[in-house]
Amino acid sequence: MADSPRDLARLLLGARHGVVLTGAGVSTESGIPDFRSAGGIWENVDPMEVGSLSTFVSAPERFWSFHRPRFSAVDIIRPNPAHLAVAELERRGIIKDLITQNIDGLHRRAGSPHPIEVHGTLDFGECLRCGARISREEMVARADDAPDGVPRCTQCGFQIKSGVVLFGEQLPASAISAAFAASEAADVMLVIGSSLLVTPVSTLPDIVLRQGGALAILTESATPYDDHCTVRLHGKAGVQMTEVLTALDGLGMPAAR
Ligand code: APR
């Protein structure tokens, strides 16, 4: 019989150190496409081309013409019930750590205090040559003012890159270290909205399993870990996670620990 949100609520309630790992699927109900579903961001392009550090350096116009629309989208999106449910689980002390591959900032805006943003963030821009940092707003304004659409550093003239990690680029050392530490501390990991196909994040559930922990996955499509789950939910994260909160109330979970 298929697992239910109540099964997930029970698993989370019994966790000593629950950790949530999210991917783009937690934000699709906020209007942001994910990467690999139908209509996803990578659907008609080669991610290794438009999303790579080498393209950013060798063909910044190509890079910026593809990514520029995503910068405007960030200003109009809002957290959805899935983000809000994760923040509520953290507030109740049921979830101790949140790891996210997302760069949209929606977990923070939903009230999650310390999301571990392993793929960086859209919040700022920086110059890879001299290290100068600017706000997203300033970076977008420079891109829109530039004839070739490429924002440049006013210190050294090199093109500005957003704080989002590109293919071929190192992940933020403090974030990935925190993500591994959280996974090593976890006895329960709930994955929401990730295909679990991109390393090193895709190795984190394996850490939990190898130390005898339990894995729960909530996505619409399959993942490589589906046969290793204690609880496997399919469906919309916003709907399912709202039902998990309802189930917790029904299990007599106090509103705050
Ligand atoms: N509810 C539940 N699951 C959903 C929803 C939803 N509303 N929408 C999409 N999904 C699921 C999809 O079925 C898929 O399993 O979320 C997953 C999204 O997978 P990807 O598009 O591969 O996104 P993600 O796992 O975050 O990608 C990882 O790849 O390109 C890089 O840096 C990029 O951080 C990204 C990384």
Tab-separated table of C-alpha atoms and ligand atoms in Angstrom:
chain	number	residue	atom	x	y	z
A	1	MET	CA	0.000	0.000	0.000
A	2	ALA	CA	1.317	3.487	-0.857
A	3	ASP	CA	2.840	5.530	1.950
A	4	SER	CA	0.848	8.467	3.312
A	5	PRO	CA	1.619	11.915	4.758
A	6	ARG	CA	0.727	10.365	8.143
A	7	ASP	CA	3.515	7.806	7.681
A	8	LEU	CA	5.918	10.673	7.009
A	9	ALA	CA	4.643	12.594	10.037
A	10	ARG	CA	5.261	9.550	12.266
A	11	LEU	CA	8.786	9.124	10.849
A	12	LEU	CA	9.636	12.788	11.440
A	13	LEU	CA	8.113	12.763	14.936
A	14	GLY	CA	10.371	9.880	15.929
A	15	ALA	CA	13.531	11.510	14.563
A	16	ARG	CA	16.364	12.405	16.910
A	17	HIS	CA	17.954	14.672	14.292
A	18	GLY	CA	15.730	15.262	11.266
A	19	VAL	CA	17.216	16.926	8.174
A	20	VAL	CA	15.417	18.200	5.065
A	21	LEU	CA	17.147	18.328	1.661
A	22	THR	CA	15.326	20.277	-1.059
A	23	GLY	CA	15.666	20.772	-4.779
A	24	ALA	CA	13.925	22.785	-7.475
A	25	GLY	CA	10.723	20.784	-7.088
A	26	VAL	CA	9.941	22.532	-3.810
A	27	SER	CA	9.682	25.852	-5.713
A	28	THR	CA	7.682	24.869	-8.813
A	29	GLU	CA	4.420	25.680	-7.005
A	30	SER	CA	5.813	29.195	-6.599
A	31	GLY	CA	5.958	29.446	-10.397
A	32	ILE	CA	9.635	28.582	-10.944
A	33	PRO	CA	10.220	25.662	-13.347
A	34	ASP	CA	12.526	22.927	-12.146
A	35	PHE	CA	15.395	21.690	-14.323
A	36	ARG	CA	14.599	18.189	-15.556
A	37	SER	CA	10.819	17.840	-15.658
A	38	ALA	CA	8.882	18.599	-18.861
A	39	GLY	CA	9.133	22.363	-19.397
A	40	GLY	CA	12.134	22.503	-17.097
A	41	ILE	CA	14.965	25.033	-17.420
A	42	TRP	CA	17.310	22.555	-19.117
A	43	GLU	CA	14.648	21.235	-21.519
A	44	ASN	CA	15.906	22.900	-24.738
A	45	VAL	CA	19.507	23.677	-23.855
A	46	ASP	CA	22.675	21.887	-22.831
A	47	PRO	CA	23.155	22.729	-19.135
A	48	MET	CA	26.871	22.054	-19.501
A	49	GLU	CA	26.894	24.866	-22.051
A	50	VAL	CA	24.618	27.604	-20.685
A	51	GLY	CA	25.205	26.744	-17.032
A	52	SER	CA	28.973	26.239	-17.012
A	53	LEU	CA	31.827	28.360	-15.721
A	54	SER	CA	33.678	27.945	-19.016
A	55	THR	CA	30.773	29.486	-20.967
A	56	PHE	CA	30.518	32.280	-18.429
A	57	VAL	CA	34.197	33.138	-18.985
A	58	SER	CA	34.440	32.512	-22.752
A	59	ALA	CA	30.981	33.715	-23.895
A	60	PRO	CA	29.449	35.938	-21.200
A	61	GLU	CA	26.868	37.364	-23.650
A	62	ARG	CA	25.529	33.839	-24.261
A	63	PHE	CA	25.486	33.145	-20.516
A	64	TRP	CA	23.722	36.363	-19.572
A	65	SER	CA	21.143	36.260	-22.392
A	66	PHE	CA	20.018	32.842	-21.082
A	67	HIS	CA	20.033	33.621	-17.358
A	68	ARG	CA	18.850	37.251	-17.303
A	69	PRO	CA	15.076	36.428	-17.239
A	70	ARG	CA	15.555	34.310	-14.083
A	71	PHE	CA	16.775	37.380	-12.213
A	72	SER	CA	13.488	39.201	-12.803
A	73	ALA	CA	11.427	36.144	-11.818
A	74	VAL	CA	12.996	36.158	-8.352
A	75	ASP	CA	11.427	39.535	-7.579
A	76	ILE	CA	7.829	38.370	-8.157
A	77	ILE	CA	7.851	34.874	-6.647
A	78	ARG	CA	6.595	33.999	-3.165
A	79	PRO	CA	7.143	31.018	-0.835
A	80	ASN	CA	4.537	28.278	-1.334
A	81	PRO	CA	2.985	25.935	1.302
A	82	ALA	CA	5.907	23.503	0.944
A	83	HIS	CA	8.436	26.155	2.004
A	84	LEU	CA	6.113	27.261	4.806
A	85	ALA	CA	5.660	23.687	6.055
A	86	VAL	CA	9.424	23.111	6.178
A	87	ALA	CA	9.868	26.345	8.166
A	88	GLU	CA	7.089	25.226	10.560
A	89	LEU	CA	8.801	21.838	11.094
A	90	GLU	CA	11.990	23.728	11.943
A	91	ARG	CA	10.085	26.025	14.305
A	92	ARG	CA	8.595	22.995	16.084
A	93	GLY	CA	12.083	21.513	16.479
A	94	ILE	CA	11.218	18.460	14.367
A	95	ILE	CA	13.735	19.448	11.662
A	96	LYS	CA	17.172	20.495	12.869
A	97	ASP	CA	18.873	21.305	9.521
A	98	LEU	CA	17.719	22.402	6.063
A	99	ILE	CA	19.953	21.813	3.050
A	100	THR	CA	18.850	23.299	-0.249
A	101	GLN	CA	20.148	23.197	-3.800
A	102	ASN	CA	17.894	26.124	-4.633
A	103	ILE	CA	19.171	29.631	-5.235
A	104	ASP	CA	15.809	31.424	-5.121
A	105	GLY	CA	15.917	32.442	-1.462
A	106	LEU	CA	12.350	31.195	-0.858
A	107	HIS	CA	13.192	29.060	2.186
A	108	ARG	CA	14.641	32.101	3.930
A	109	ARG	CA	11.611	34.182	2.976
A	110	ALA	CA	9.330	31.432	4.325
A	111	GLY	CA	11.012	31.779	7.724
A	112	SER	CA	13.710	29.087	7.651
A	113	PRO	CA	16.461	30.644	9.773
A	114	HIS	CA	19.622	29.042	8.349
A	115	PRO	CA	19.131	27.249	5.014
A	116	ILE	CA	22.397	25.625	3.897
A	117	GLU	CA	22.546	26.925	0.310
A	118	VAL	CA	24.974	24.473	-1.300
A	119	HIS	CA	24.540	25.832	-4.850
A	120	GLY	CA	24.928	29.457	-3.823
A	121	THR	CA	22.413	32.235	-4.149
A	122	LEU	CA	21.110	34.871	-6.533
A	123	ASP	CA	21.429	37.507	-3.808
A	124	PHE	CA	24.727	38.994	-4.991
A	125	GLY	CA	27.185	39.307	-7.858
A	126	GLU	CA	30.944	39.110	-7.711
A	127	CYS	CA	33.965	39.662	-9.893
A	128	LEU	CA	36.000	36.456	-10.272
A	129	ARG	CA	39.111	38.500	-11.083
A	130	CYS	CA	39.255	41.027	-8.205
A	131	GLY	CA	36.625	39.708	-5.806
A	132	ALA	CA	34.467	42.858	-5.778
A	133	ARG	CA	30.895	42.072	-4.643
A	134	ILE	CA	27.666	43.888	-5.585
A	135	SER	CA	23.961	43.398	-4.879
A	136	ARG	CA	21.694	41.506	-7.286
A	137	GLU	CA	19.885	44.760	-8.008
A	138	GLU	CA	23.146	46.502	-8.998
A	139	MET	CA	24.242	43.493	-11.069
A	140	VAL	CA	20.927	43.441	-13.001
A	141	ALA	CA	21.029	47.222	-13.532
A	142	ARG	CA	24.523	46.960	-15.026
A	143	ALA	CA	23.435	44.045	-17.249
A	144	ASP	CA	20.488	46.080	-18.545
A	145	ASP	CA	22.666	49.151	-19.145
A	146	ALA	CA	25.389	47.205	-20.975
A	147	PRO	CA	25.091	47.064	-24.800
A	148	ASP	CA	26.017	43.344	-24.755
A	149	GLY	CA	23.891	42.611	-21.659
A	150	VAL	CA	26.941	41.667	-19.604
A	151	PRO	CA	27.417	43.322	-16.183
A	152	ARG	CA	31.041	44.291	-15.587
A	153	CYS	CA	33.193	45.112	-12.603
A	154	THR	CA	33.796	48.833	-12.124
A	155	GLN	CA	37.106	48.011	-10.358
A	156	CYS	CA	38.788	45.852	-13.018
A	157	GLY	CA	36.383	45.565	-15.969
A	158	PHE	CA	35.950	41.763	-15.828
A	159	GLN	CA	32.419	40.361	-16.248
A	160	ILE	CA	30.382	39.945	-13.056
A	161	LYS	CA	29.061	36.488	-12.056
A	162	SER	CA	26.087	35.896	-9.771
A	163	GLY	CA	26.583	34.006	-6.508
A	164	VAL	CA	25.062	30.904	-8.120
A	165	VAL	CA	27.422	27.911	-8.449
A	166	LEU	CA	27.987	26.972	-12.103
A	167	PHE	CA	28.887	23.568	-13.493
A	168	GLY	CA	32.654	23.263	-13.221
A	169	GLU	CA	32.788	25.611	-10.251
A	170	GLN	CA	33.669	24.786	-6.635
A	171	LEU	CA	30.705	24.705	-4.228
A	172	PRO	CA	30.900	27.169	-1.304
A	173	ALA	CA	33.226	25.342	1.108
A	174	SER	CA	31.368	26.362	4.277
A	175	ALA	CA	27.981	25.356	2.826
A	176	ILE	CA	29.018	21.944	1.521
A	177	SER	CA	30.892	21.219	4.737
A	178	ALA	CA	27.761	22.111	6.739
A	179	ALA	CA	25.664	19.909	4.442
A	180	PHE	CA	27.920	16.900	5.028
A	181	ALA	CA	27.945	17.563	8.787
A	182	ALA	CA	24.142	17.780	8.858
A	183	SER	CA	23.847	14.512	6.913
A	184	GLU	CA	26.293	12.781	9.280
A	185	ALA	CA	24.214	13.954	12.263
A	186	ALA	CA	20.897	12.895	10.707
A	187	ASP	CA	18.954	9.780	11.669
A	188	VAL	CA	16.129	10.829	9.304
A	189	MET	CA	16.517	12.708	5.991
A	190	LEU	CA	13.493	13.989	4.077
A	191	VAL	CA	14.208	14.846	0.430
A	192	ILE	CA	11.667	17.183	-1.155
A	193	GLY	CA	11.669	18.033	-4.866
A	194	SER	CA	15.048	16.791	-6.009
A	195	SER	CA	15.929	14.233	-8.699
A	196	LEU	CA	19.098	13.439	-6.670
A	197	LEU	CA	21.164	13.291	-9.878
A	198	VAL	CA	23.818	15.961	-9.236
A	199	THR	CA	26.846	15.314	-7.033
A	200	PRO	CA	27.978	15.983	-4.395
A	201	VAL	CA	24.436	16.611	-3.069
A	202	SER	CA	23.215	13.308	-4.493
A	203	THR	CA	25.621	11.491	-2.158
A	204	LEU	CA	24.114	12.988	1.026
A	205	PRO	CA	21.194	10.522	1.379
A	206	ASP	CA	23.723	7.687	1.101
A	207	ILE	CA	25.540	9.030	4.181
A	208	VAL	CA	22.308	8.780	6.196
A	209	LEU	CA	21.545	5.277	4.909
A	210	ARG	CA	25.085	3.988	5.542
A	211	GLN	CA	24.856	5.015	9.206
A	212	GLY	CA	21.536	3.224	9.612
A	213	GLY	CA	19.323	6.271	9.210
A	214	ALA	CA	15.976	6.430	7.452
A	215	LEU	CA	15.277	8.169	4.140
A	216	ALA	CA	11.970	9.721	3.060
A	217	ILE	CA	11.457	11.170	-0.436
A	218	LEU	CA	8.685	13.421	-1.721
A	219	THR	CA	8.917	14.139	-5.460
A	220	GLU	CA	6.661	13.776	-8.455
A	221	SER	CA	9.098	11.607	-10.425
A	222	ALA	CA	11.519	8.781	-9.682
A	223	THR	CA	14.912	9.124	-8.001
A	224	PRO	CA	17.869	6.685	-7.754
A	225	TYR	CA	17.080	6.188	-4.054
A	226	ASP	CA	13.444	5.132	-4.419
A	227	ASP	CA	14.125	1.539	-3.402
A	228	HIS	CA	15.925	2.654	-0.224
A	229	CYS	CA	13.161	4.767	1.326
A	230	THR	CA	11.324	4.119	4.562
A	231	VAL	CA	8.609	6.509	3.288
A	232	ARG	CA	8.124	7.395	-0.392
A	233	LEU	CA	5.500	10.008	-1.292
A	234	HIS	CA	4.620	11.104	-4.814
A	235	GLY	CA	2.729	14.298	-5.615
A	236	LYS	CA	2.804	18.033	-5.124
A	237	ALA	CA	5.103	19.079	-2.309
A	238	GLY	CA	2.850	21.943	-1.200
A	239	VAL	CA	-0.178	19.668	-0.859
A	240	GLN	CA	1.650	16.726	0.709
A	241	MET	CA	3.634	18.789	3.214
A	242	THR	CA	0.487	20.602	4.342
A	243	GLU	CA	-1.075	17.177	4.995
A	244	VAL	CA	2.029	16.177	6.979
A	245	LEU	CA	1.498	19.158	9.287
A	246	THR	CA	-2.170	18.207	9.705
A	247	ALA	CA	-1.163	14.634	10.499
A	248	LEU	CA	1.342	15.872	13.108
A	249	ASP	CA	-1.431	17.805	14.850
A	250	GLY	CA	-3.541	14.657	14.778
A	251	LEU	CA	-0.667	12.698	16.354
A	252	GLY	CA	-0.765	15.121	19.240
A	253	MET	CA	2.465	16.889	18.286
A	254	PRO	CA	2.680	20.045	20.425
A	255	ALA	CA	2.830	23.230	18.357
A	256	ALA	CA	6.287	24.001	19.654
A	257	ARG	CA	8.938	21.935	21.487
B	1	APR	N1	6.187	18.626	-5.899
B	1	APR	C1	7.016	17.572	-5.715
B	1	APR	N2	8.040	17.272	-6.552
B	1	APR	C2	8.213	18.076	-7.626
B	1	APR	C3	7.382	19.195	-7.885
B	1	APR	C4	6.338	19.458	-6.965
B	1	APR	N3	5.483	20.481	-7.117
B	1	APR	N4	7.827	19.788	-9.033
B	1	APR	C5	8.882	19.056	-9.464
B	1	APR	N5	9.114	18.036	-8.615
B	1	APR	C6	10.191	17.038	-8.646
B	1	APR	C7	10.486	16.452	-10.002
B	1	APR	O1	9.668	15.312	-10.205
B	1	APR	C8	11.969	16.085	-9.842
B	1	APR	O2	12.065	14.799	-9.220
B	1	APR	O3	11.377	17.692	-8.212
B	1	APR	C9	12.498	17.114	-8.868
B	1	APR	C10	13.275	18.229	-9.526
B	1	APR	O4	14.453	17.675	-10.075
B	1	APR	P1	15.463	18.611	-10.913
B	1	APR	O5	14.694	19.403	-11.897
B	1	APR	O6	16.581	17.735	-11.379
B	1	APR	O7	16.004	19.662	-9.816
B	1	APR	P2	17.144	19.442	-8.734
B	1	APR	O8	17.150	18.046	-8.214
B	1	APR	O9	17.008	20.536	-7.756
B	1	APR	O10	18.491	19.687	-9.593
B	1	APR	C11	19.705	19.664	-8.879
B	1	APR	O11	20.862	20.381	-10.852
B	1	APR	O12	21.095	21.710	-12.705
B	1	APR	C12	21.475	21.556	-11.401
B	1	APR	O13	22.185	23.307	-10.021
B	1	APR	C13	21.036	22.723	-10.558
B	1	APR	O14	20.479	22.682	-8.195
B	1	APR	C14	20.206	22.085	-9.456
B	1	APR	C15	20.658	20.633	-9.485
